[in-house]
């Protein structure tokens, strides 16, 4: 997969040299290119922003500078399909389902805004040209710009590319996986630490008992921390035992 990130702070993307994503770049699984938006500014001060029409606080990023940058980075339309990702607090929420969908794309171009955001005509113009434009938020809080969201998107999508995570089984059982539950708690050696014991079920060696223990803890955790996930679970994914564990955890099925 090829990913381009455009930002006025290209150094903010330096962590993408590290860890799994960095290795994916070095091995050629991920072609990641970071660009400085100011390379497409035309004045002596390399200006990328201006005052908002209609008034109000802050500055807005100019569409002409972004248009030149994105025309160059997107390249010819016949390069194949490409998705333009614009992080914004007013976007649709980026979830594991989004990451799974985008991991099937050939190319992502991530446009990182700053200030009060990017002139709305930029998203409009590229949609009109047939580009898949996704305005996304990584959660209900406000950042100073799109760079941290770009890091999140590249990490969440990058680890789903074939070959990036060593053991693909570790992609299956995790929180926000297909089960729709949070992950169960995990333990390693030593079996006793500071007077705290590893739960006996995990030491039993009985596969079915371990699986049941883990599902029960996943259900309890989800009821306590993310009841919204349980409300969204299809009715037929919970059996009678699951419902009893959830009832004991204080969860009420939606009406
Ligand atoms: C200016 O919170 B965010 C976010 C905030 C931003 C910009 C992009 C994303 C651009 N402020 O997801």
PDB file of C-alpha atoms and ligand atoms in Angstrom:
ATOM      1  CA  UNK A   1       0.000   0.000   0.000  1.00  0.00           C
ATOM      2  CA  UNK A   2       1.126   3.559  -0.695  1.00  0.00           C
ATOM      3  CA  UNK A   3       0.326   6.269   1.880  1.00  0.00           C
ATOM      4  CA  UNK A   4       1.101   9.970   1.402  1.00  0.00           C
ATOM      5  CA  UNK A   5       0.789  12.401   4.313  1.00  0.00           C
ATOM      6  CA  UNK A   6       0.713  16.164   3.673  1.00  0.00           C
ATOM      7  CA  UNK A   7       1.334  18.467   6.660  1.00  0.00           C
ATOM      8  CA  UNK A   8       2.947  21.768   7.633  1.00  0.00           C
ATOM      9  CA  UNK A   9       4.735  19.733  10.360  1.00  0.00           C
ATOM     10  CA  UNK A  10       6.244  16.772   8.470  1.00  0.00           C
ATOM     11  CA  UNK A  11       8.543  16.060  11.463  1.00  0.00           C
ATOM     12  CA  UNK A  12       5.408  15.193  13.459  1.00  0.00           C
ATOM     13  CA  UNK A  13       5.236  11.985  11.400  1.00  0.00           C
ATOM     14  CA  UNK A  14       8.764  10.877  12.410  1.00  0.00           C
ATOM     15  CA  UNK A  15       7.439   8.062  14.698  1.00  0.00           C
ATOM     16  CA  UNK A  16       6.333   6.251  11.539  1.00  0.00           C
ATOM     17  CA  UNK A  17      10.007   5.250  11.135  1.00  0.00           C
ATOM     18  CA  UNK A  18       9.694   3.116  14.288  1.00  0.00           C
ATOM     19  CA  UNK A  19       8.367  -0.263  15.326  1.00  0.00           C
ATOM     20  CA  UNK A  20       6.058  -2.342  13.122  1.00  0.00           C
ATOM     21  CA  UNK A  21       5.173   0.474  10.716  1.00  0.00           C
ATOM     22  CA  UNK A  22       8.845   1.423  10.310  1.00  0.00           C
ATOM     23  CA  UNK A  23       9.712  -2.195   9.562  1.00  0.00           C
ATOM     24  CA  UNK A  24       6.847  -2.433   7.040  1.00  0.00           C
ATOM     25  CA  UNK A  25       8.355   0.577   5.239  1.00  0.00           C
ATOM     26  CA  UNK A  26      11.853  -0.889   5.212  1.00  0.00           C
ATOM     27  CA  UNK A  27      10.612  -4.240   3.878  1.00  0.00           C
ATOM     28  CA  UNK A  28       8.532  -2.536   1.171  1.00  0.00           C
ATOM     29  CA  UNK A  29       5.085  -3.607   2.465  1.00  0.00           C
ATOM     30  CA  UNK A  30       4.252   0.054   3.036  1.00  0.00           C
ATOM     31  CA  UNK A  31       5.369   2.900   0.742  1.00  0.00           C
ATOM     32  CA  UNK A  32       4.917   5.898   3.059  1.00  0.00           C
ATOM     33  CA  UNK A  33       5.803   9.402   1.884  1.00  0.00           C
ATOM     34  CA  UNK A  34       5.552  12.573   3.983  1.00  0.00           C
ATOM     35  CA  UNK A  35       5.263  15.977   2.288  1.00  0.00           C
ATOM     36  CA  UNK A  36       5.552  19.568   3.533  1.00  0.00           C
ATOM     37  CA  UNK A  37       2.462  21.550   2.459  1.00  0.00           C
ATOM     38  CA  UNK A  38       4.552  24.757   2.361  1.00  0.00           C
ATOM     39  CA  UNK A  39       6.384  23.364  -0.686  1.00  0.00           C
ATOM     40  CA  UNK A  40       3.203  24.336  -2.599  1.00  0.00           C
ATOM     41  CA  UNK A  41       2.925  27.884  -1.185  1.00  0.00           C
ATOM     42  CA  UNK A  42       3.969  30.597  -3.650  1.00  0.00           C
ATOM     43  CA  UNK A  43       4.772  33.702  -1.575  1.00  0.00           C
ATOM     44  CA  UNK A  44       8.001  34.607   0.191  1.00  0.00           C
ATOM     45  CA  UNK A  45       6.554  33.652   3.590  1.00  0.00           C
ATOM     46  CA  UNK A  46       5.154  30.341   2.282  1.00  0.00           C
ATOM     47  CA  UNK A  47       1.695  31.257   3.593  1.00  0.00           C
ATOM     48  CA  UNK A  48      -0.886  28.444   3.808  1.00  0.00           C
ATOM     49  CA  UNK A  49      -3.725  30.155   5.721  1.00  0.00           C
ATOM     50  CA  UNK A  50      -5.956  33.225   5.706  1.00  0.00           C
ATOM     51  CA  UNK A  51      -8.815  34.796   7.671  1.00  0.00           C
ATOM     52  CA  UNK A  52     -12.244  33.088   7.625  1.00  0.00           C
ATOM     53  CA  UNK A  53     -15.028  34.509   5.441  1.00  0.00           C
ATOM     54  CA  UNK A  54     -17.945  35.350   7.725  1.00  0.00           C
ATOM     55  CA  UNK A  55     -15.596  36.272  10.536  1.00  0.00           C
ATOM     56  CA  UNK A  56     -14.706  34.413  13.693  1.00  0.00           C
ATOM     57  CA  UNK A  57     -11.617  33.314  15.543  1.00  0.00           C
ATOM     58  CA  UNK A  58      -8.584  31.704  13.984  1.00  0.00           C
ATOM     59  CA  UNK A  59      -7.375  31.068  10.471  1.00  0.00           C
ATOM     60  CA  UNK A  60      -8.439  28.702   7.683  1.00  0.00           C
ATOM     61  CA  UNK A  61      -6.148  26.800   5.318  1.00  0.00           C
ATOM     62  CA  UNK A  62      -6.269  28.107   1.744  1.00  0.00           C
ATOM     63  CA  UNK A  63      -7.804  25.854  -0.925  1.00  0.00           C
ATOM     64  CA  UNK A  64      -5.392  26.975  -3.665  1.00  0.00           C
ATOM     65  CA  UNK A  65      -2.315  25.777  -1.753  1.00  0.00           C
ATOM     66  CA  UNK A  66      -4.003  22.479  -0.854  1.00  0.00           C
ATOM     67  CA  UNK A  67      -5.231  22.083  -4.447  1.00  0.00           C
ATOM     68  CA  UNK A  68      -1.720  22.332  -5.895  1.00  0.00           C
ATOM     69  CA  UNK A  69      -0.349  19.953  -3.262  1.00  0.00           C
ATOM     70  CA  UNK A  70      -3.087  17.354  -3.721  1.00  0.00           C
ATOM     71  CA  UNK A  71      -3.024  17.533  -7.542  1.00  0.00           C
ATOM     72  CA  UNK A  72       0.708  16.721  -7.413  1.00  0.00           C
ATOM     73  CA  UNK A  73       0.472  14.037  -4.736  1.00  0.00           C
ATOM     74  CA  UNK A  74      -2.657  12.360  -6.081  1.00  0.00           C
ATOM     75  CA  UNK A  75      -1.088  12.298  -9.547  1.00  0.00           C
ATOM     76  CA  UNK A  76      -2.959  11.125 -12.617  1.00  0.00           C
ATOM     77  CA  UNK A  77      -6.443   9.741 -12.040  1.00  0.00           C
ATOM     78  CA  UNK A  78      -5.305   6.678 -14.023  1.00  0.00           C
ATOM     79  CA  UNK A  79      -2.819   5.748 -11.270  1.00  0.00           C
ATOM     80  CA  UNK A  80      -5.771   3.726  -9.913  1.00  0.00           C
ATOM     81  CA  UNK A  81      -8.182   4.310  -7.034  1.00  0.00           C
ATOM     82  CA  UNK A  82      -7.052   6.528  -4.181  1.00  0.00           C
ATOM     83  CA  UNK A  83      -8.753   7.641  -0.964  1.00  0.00           C
ATOM     84  CA  UNK A  84      -8.286  11.194   0.324  1.00  0.00           C
ATOM     85  CA  UNK A  85      -8.450  11.160   4.149  1.00  0.00           C
ATOM     86  CA  UNK A  86      -9.067  14.478   5.919  1.00  0.00           C
ATOM     87  CA  UNK A  87      -8.908  14.285   9.742  1.00  0.00           C
ATOM     88  CA  UNK A  88     -11.364  16.706  11.347  1.00  0.00           C
ATOM     89  CA  UNK A  89     -13.287  16.776  14.634  1.00  0.00           C
ATOM     90  CA  UNK A  90     -16.469  17.103  12.558  1.00  0.00           C
ATOM     91  CA  UNK A  91     -15.868  13.887  10.616  1.00  0.00           C
ATOM     92  CA  UNK A  92     -17.379  10.421  10.883  1.00  0.00           C
ATOM     93  CA  UNK A  93     -15.736   8.343  13.609  1.00  0.00           C
ATOM     94  CA  UNK A  94     -12.732   6.251  12.505  1.00  0.00           C
ATOM     95  CA  UNK A  95     -13.148   2.726  13.941  1.00  0.00           C
ATOM     96  CA  UNK A  96     -11.612  -0.722  13.539  1.00  0.00           C
ATOM     97  CA  UNK A  97     -14.222  -1.310  10.796  1.00  0.00           C
ATOM     98  CA  UNK A  98     -12.890   1.770   8.950  1.00  0.00           C
ATOM     99  CA  UNK A  99      -9.317   0.510   9.313  1.00  0.00           C
ATOM    100  CA  UNK A 100     -10.351  -2.896   7.914  1.00  0.00           C
ATOM    101  CA  UNK A 101     -12.020  -1.274   4.904  1.00  0.00           C
ATOM    102  CA  UNK A 102      -9.103   1.058   4.161  1.00  0.00           C
ATOM    103  CA  UNK A 103      -6.554  -1.769   4.465  1.00  0.00           C
ATOM    104  CA  UNK A 104      -8.072  -3.005   1.150  1.00  0.00           C
ATOM    105  CA  UNK A 105      -7.260   0.309  -0.603  1.00  0.00           C
ATOM    106  CA  UNK A 106      -4.246   0.694  -2.903  1.00  0.00           C
ATOM    107  CA  UNK A 107      -3.493   4.264  -1.874  1.00  0.00           C
ATOM    108  CA  UNK A 108      -4.338   6.719   0.916  1.00  0.00           C
ATOM    109  CA  UNK A 109      -3.508  10.422   0.872  1.00  0.00           C
ATOM    110  CA  UNK A 110      -3.902  12.013   4.313  1.00  0.00           C
ATOM    111  CA  UNK A 111      -4.340  15.803   4.368  1.00  0.00           C
ATOM    112  CA  UNK A 112      -3.467  17.174   7.815  1.00  0.00           C
ATOM    113  CA  UNK A 113      -5.127  20.480   8.608  1.00  0.00           C
ATOM    114  CA  UNK A 114      -4.126  22.994  11.287  1.00  0.00           C
ATOM    115  CA  UNK A 115      -5.762  26.151  12.653  1.00  0.00           C
ATOM    116  CA  UNK A 116      -9.574  26.029  12.140  1.00  0.00           C
ATOM    117  CA  UNK A 117      -9.221  23.465   9.348  1.00  0.00           C
ATOM    118  CA  UNK A 118      -9.113  23.329   5.555  1.00  0.00           C
ATOM    119  CA  UNK A 119     -11.401  25.413   3.281  1.00  0.00           C
ATOM    120  CA  UNK A 120     -14.447  23.163   2.683  1.00  0.00           C
ATOM    121  CA  UNK A 121     -14.124  23.451  -1.100  1.00  0.00           C
ATOM    122  CA  UNK A 122     -11.090  21.141  -1.049  1.00  0.00           C
ATOM    123  CA  UNK A 123     -13.129  18.066   0.009  1.00  0.00           C
ATOM    124  CA  UNK A 124     -15.928  19.147  -2.342  1.00  0.00           C
ATOM    125  CA  UNK A 125     -13.612  19.566  -5.347  1.00  0.00           C
ATOM    126  CA  UNK A 126     -11.941  16.162  -5.059  1.00  0.00           C
ATOM    127  CA  UNK A 127     -15.290  14.389  -4.465  1.00  0.00           C
ATOM    128  CA  UNK A 128     -16.562  16.052  -7.604  1.00  0.00           C
ATOM    129  CA  UNK A 129     -13.514  14.639  -9.414  1.00  0.00           C
ATOM    130  CA  UNK A 130     -14.427  11.104  -8.327  1.00  0.00           C
ATOM    131  CA  UNK A 131     -11.900  10.740  -5.493  1.00  0.00           C
ATOM    132  CA  UNK A 132     -13.207   8.840  -2.417  1.00  0.00           C
ATOM    133  CA  UNK A 133     -12.952  11.587   0.233  1.00  0.00           C
ATOM    134  CA  UNK A 134     -13.243  10.528   3.898  1.00  0.00           C
ATOM    135  CA  UNK A 135     -13.487  13.211   6.577  1.00  0.00           C
ATOM    136  CA  UNK A 136     -12.847  11.363   9.851  1.00  0.00           C
ATOM    137  CA  UNK A 137     -12.501  11.996  13.572  1.00  0.00           C
ATOM    138  CA  UNK A 138     -10.469   9.649  15.806  1.00  0.00           C
ATOM    139  CA  UNK A 139     -12.674  10.399  18.845  1.00  0.00           C
ATOM    140  CA  UNK A 140     -14.647  12.974  20.756  1.00  0.00           C
ATOM    141  CA  UNK A 141     -11.882  15.392  21.731  1.00  0.00           C
ATOM    142  CA  UNK A 142     -10.128  18.193  19.875  1.00  0.00           C
ATOM    143  CA  UNK A 143      -6.515  18.096  18.681  1.00  0.00           C
ATOM    144  CA  UNK A 144      -4.483  21.021  17.362  1.00  0.00           C
ATOM    145  CA  UNK A 145      -4.236  19.488  13.897  1.00  0.00           C
ATOM    146  CA  UNK A 146      -4.619  16.333  11.857  1.00  0.00           C
ATOM    147  CA  UNK A 147      -1.099  14.917  12.368  1.00  0.00           C
ATOM    148  CA  UNK A 148      -1.837  12.767  15.427  1.00  0.00           C
ATOM    149  CA  UNK A 149      -4.945  11.429  13.689  1.00  0.00           C
ATOM    150  CA  UNK A 150      -2.769  10.588  10.663  1.00  0.00           C
ATOM    151  CA  UNK A 151      -0.425   8.619  12.950  1.00  0.00           C
ATOM    152  CA  UNK A 152      -3.442   6.745  14.322  1.00  0.00           C
ATOM    153  CA  UNK A 153      -4.799   5.950  10.853  1.00  0.00           C
ATOM    154  CA  UNK A 154      -1.427   4.762   9.504  1.00  0.00           C
ATOM    155  CA  UNK A 155      -0.822   2.537  12.545  1.00  0.00           C
ATOM    156  CA  UNK A 156      -4.341   1.070  12.625  1.00  0.00           C
ATOM    157  CA  UNK A 157      -4.429   0.404   8.862  1.00  0.00           C
ATOM    158  CA  UNK A 158      -0.745  -0.524   8.500  1.00  0.00           C
ATOM    159  CA  UNK A 159      -0.890  -3.375  11.009  1.00  0.00           C
ATOM    160  CA  UNK A 160      -3.726  -4.986   9.001  1.00  0.00           C
ATOM    161  CA  UNK A 161      -1.641  -5.210   5.799  1.00  0.00           C
ATOM    162  CA  UNK A 162      -0.617  -8.786   5.021  1.00  0.00           C
ATOM    163  CA  UNK A 163       2.788  -9.535   6.573  1.00  0.00           C
ATOM    164  CA  UNK A 164       3.049  -6.492   8.876  1.00  0.00           C
ATOM    165  CA  UNK A 165       2.004  -8.257  12.106  1.00  0.00           C
ATOM    166  CA  UNK A 166       4.119 -11.414  12.495  1.00  0.00           C
ATOM    167  CA  UNK A 167       1.353 -13.678  13.813  1.00  0.00           C
ATOM    168  CA  UNK A 168      -1.914 -12.878  11.994  1.00  0.00           C
ATOM    169  CA  UNK A 169      -3.818 -14.777  14.744  1.00  0.00           C
ATOM    170  CA  UNK A 170      -3.085 -11.879  17.101  1.00  0.00           C
ATOM    171  CA  UNK A 171      -5.315  -9.767  14.826  1.00  0.00           C
ATOM    172  CA  UNK A 172      -8.323 -12.034  15.416  1.00  0.00           C
ATOM    173  CA  UNK A 173      -8.936 -12.190  19.168  1.00  0.00           C
ATOM    174  CA  UNK A 174      -8.299  -8.581  20.133  1.00  0.00           C
ATOM    175  CA  UNK A 175     -10.503  -5.791  21.471  1.00  0.00           C
ATOM    176  CA  UNK A 176     -12.700  -4.271  18.777  1.00  0.00           C
ATOM    177  CA  UNK A 177     -12.309  -7.448  16.744  1.00  0.00           C
ATOM    178  CA  UNK A 178     -15.253  -9.202  15.138  1.00  0.00           C
ATOM    179  CA  UNK A 179     -16.595 -10.486  18.499  1.00  0.00           C
ATOM    180  CA  UNK A 180     -17.622  -6.935  19.394  1.00  0.00           C
ATOM    181  CA  UNK A 181     -16.309  -7.308  22.965  1.00  0.00           C
ATOM    182  CA  UNK A 182     -13.347  -5.817  24.805  1.00  0.00           C
ATOM    183  CA  UNK A 183     -10.338  -8.084  25.319  1.00  0.00           C
ATOM    184  CA  UNK A 184     -10.126 -10.255  28.454  1.00  0.00           C
ATOM    185  CA  UNK A 185      -7.328  -9.491  30.973  1.00  0.00           C
ATOM    186  CA  UNK A 186      -3.972 -11.127  30.247  1.00  0.00           C
ATOM    187  CA  UNK A 187      -1.249 -12.515  32.559  1.00  0.00           C
ATOM    188  CA  UNK A 188       2.283 -13.880  32.290  1.00  0.00           C
ATOM    189  CA  UNK A 189       4.993 -15.162  34.649  1.00  0.00           C
ATOM    190  CA  UNK A 190       5.559 -15.102  37.559  1.00  0.00           C
ATOM    191  CA  UNK A 191       2.347 -16.894  38.669  1.00  0.00           C
ATOM    192  CA  UNK A 192       2.446 -15.005  42.004  1.00  0.00           C
ATOM    193  CA  UNK A 193       3.592 -11.369  42.187  1.00  0.00           C
ATOM    194  CA  UNK A 194       3.251  -8.946  45.137  1.00  0.00           C
ATOM    195  CA  UNK A 195       0.728 -11.323  46.684  1.00  0.00           C
ATOM    196  CA  UNK A 196      -1.400 -11.378  43.513  1.00  0.00           C
ATOM    197  CA  UNK A 197      -2.092 -14.745  41.879  1.00  0.00           C
ATOM    198  CA  UNK A 198      -2.809 -15.500  38.240  1.00  0.00           C
ATOM    199  CA  UNK A 199      -6.440 -16.734  38.009  1.00  0.00           C
ATOM    200  CA  UNK A 200      -6.544 -20.489  38.557  1.00  0.00           C
ATOM    201  CA  UNK A 201      -8.539 -21.208  35.366  1.00  0.00           C
ATOM    202  CA  UNK A 202      -5.600 -19.989  33.243  1.00  0.00           C
ATOM    203  CA  UNK A 203      -3.216 -22.428  34.962  1.00  0.00           C
ATOM    204  CA  UNK A 204      -5.621 -25.377  34.575  1.00  0.00           C
ATOM    205  CA  UNK A 205      -4.594 -26.440  31.078  1.00  0.00           C
ATOM    206  CA  UNK A 206      -8.262 -27.111  30.244  1.00  0.00           C
ATOM    207  CA  UNK A 207      -8.872 -25.385  26.945  1.00  0.00           C
ATOM    208  CA  UNK A 208     -12.667 -25.142  27.288  1.00  0.00           C
ATOM    209  CA  UNK A 209     -12.434 -23.811  30.857  1.00  0.00           C
ATOM    210  CA  UNK A 210      -9.865 -21.181  29.794  1.00  0.00           C
ATOM    211  CA  UNK A 211     -12.041 -20.113  26.848  1.00  0.00           C
ATOM    212  CA  UNK A 212     -15.130 -19.812  29.101  1.00  0.00           C
ATOM    213  CA  UNK A 213     -13.181 -17.830  31.734  1.00  0.00           C
ATOM    214  CA  UNK A 214     -11.883 -15.441  29.084  1.00  0.00           C
ATOM    215  CA  UNK A 215     -15.286 -14.885  27.515  1.00  0.00           C
ATOM    216  CA  UNK A 216     -16.852 -14.231  30.944  1.00  0.00           C
ATOM    217  CA  UNK A 217     -14.185 -11.620  31.784  1.00  0.00           C
ATOM    218  CA  UNK A 218     -14.583 -10.041  28.305  1.00  0.00           C
ATOM    219  CA  UNK A 219     -18.349  -9.796  28.866  1.00  0.00           C
ATOM    220  CA  UNK A 220     -17.905  -8.281  32.372  1.00  0.00           C
ATOM    221  CA  UNK A 221     -15.355  -5.761  31.172  1.00  0.00           C
ATOM    222  CA  UNK A 222     -17.477  -4.715  28.248  1.00  0.00           C
ATOM    223  CA  UNK A 223     -20.549  -4.323  30.505  1.00  0.00           C
ATOM    224  CA  UNK A 224     -18.552  -2.150  32.932  1.00  0.00           C
ATOM    225  CA  UNK A 225     -16.568  -0.033  30.474  1.00  0.00           C
ATOM    226  CA  UNK A 226     -18.342  -0.062  27.117  1.00  0.00           C
ATOM    227  CA  UNK A 227     -22.016  -0.995  27.493  1.00  0.00           C
ATOM    228  CA  UNK A 228     -22.608   0.755  24.155  1.00  0.00           C
ATOM    229  CA  UNK A 229     -20.740  -2.121  22.461  1.00  0.00           C
ATOM    230  CA  UNK A 230     -23.125  -4.659  24.027  1.00  0.00           C
ATOM    231  CA  UNK A 231     -26.161  -2.691  22.887  1.00  0.00           C
ATOM    232  CA  UNK A 232     -24.777  -2.924  19.335  1.00  0.00           C
ATOM    233  CA  UNK A 233     -24.185  -6.715  19.471  1.00  0.00           C
ATOM    234  CA  UNK A 234     -26.535  -8.755  17.341  1.00  0.00           C
ATOM    235  CA  UNK A 235     -29.097 -10.428  19.636  1.00  0.00           C
ATOM    236  CA  UNK A 236     -28.058 -13.924  18.516  1.00  0.00           C
ATOM    237  CA  UNK A 237     -24.375 -13.532  19.496  1.00  0.00           C
ATOM    238  CA  UNK A 238     -25.223 -13.886  23.225  1.00  0.00           C
ATOM    239  CA  UNK A 239     -26.248 -17.282  24.590  1.00  0.00           C
ATOM    240  CA  UNK A 240     -28.019 -17.973  27.900  1.00  0.00           C
ATOM    241  CA  UNK A 241     -24.743 -18.221  29.864  1.00  0.00           C
ATOM    242  CA  UNK A 242     -23.491 -14.919  28.355  1.00  0.00           C
ATOM    243  CA  UNK A 243     -26.744 -13.234  29.386  1.00  0.00           C
ATOM    244  CA  UNK A 244     -26.429 -14.547  32.938  1.00  0.00           C
ATOM    245  CA  UNK A 245     -22.835 -13.206  33.207  1.00  0.00           C
ATOM    246  CA  UNK A 246     -23.996  -9.829  31.868  1.00  0.00           C
ATOM    247  CA  UNK A 247     -27.015  -9.701  34.198  1.00  0.00           C
ATOM    248  CA  UNK A 248     -24.677 -10.366  37.172  1.00  0.00           C
ATOM    249  CA  UNK A 249     -22.460  -7.516  35.858  1.00  0.00           C
ATOM    250  CA  UNK A 250     -25.465  -5.189  36.030  1.00  0.00           C
ATOM    251  CA  UNK A 251     -26.112  -4.873  32.294  1.00  0.00           C
ATOM    252  CA  UNK A 252     -29.716  -4.522  31.116  1.00  0.00           C
ATOM    253  CA  UNK A 253     -30.583  -5.592  27.568  1.00  0.00           C
ATOM    254  CA  UNK A 254     -31.912  -2.652  25.496  1.00  0.00           C
ATOM    255  CA  UNK A 255     -35.722  -2.429  25.344  1.00  0.00           C
TER     256      UNK A 255
HETATM  257  C1  LIG B   1      -7.328  21.595  12.964  1.00  0.00           C
HETATM  258  O1  LIG B   1      -9.348  16.752  16.731  1.00  0.00           O
HETATM  259  B1  LIG B   1      -9.066  16.439  15.445  1.00  0.00           B
HETATM  260  C2  LIG B   1      -8.537  17.500  14.486  1.00  0.00           C
HETATM  261  C3  LIG B   1      -8.413  18.813  14.923  1.00  0.00           C
HETATM  262  C4  LIG B   1      -7.966  19.758  14.009  1.00  0.00           C
HETATM  263  C5  LIG B   1      -7.658  19.410  12.696  1.00  0.00           C
HETATM  264  C6  LIG B   1      -7.799  18.092  12.277  1.00  0.00           C
HETATM  265  C7  LIG B   1      -8.235  17.145  13.187  1.00  0.00           C
HETATM  266  C8  LIG B   1      -7.249  20.578  12.057  1.00  0.00           C
HETATM  267  N1  LIG B   1      -7.752  21.098  14.135  1.00  0.00           N
HETATM  268  O2  LIG B   1      -9.357  15.179  14.948  1.00  0.00           O
END
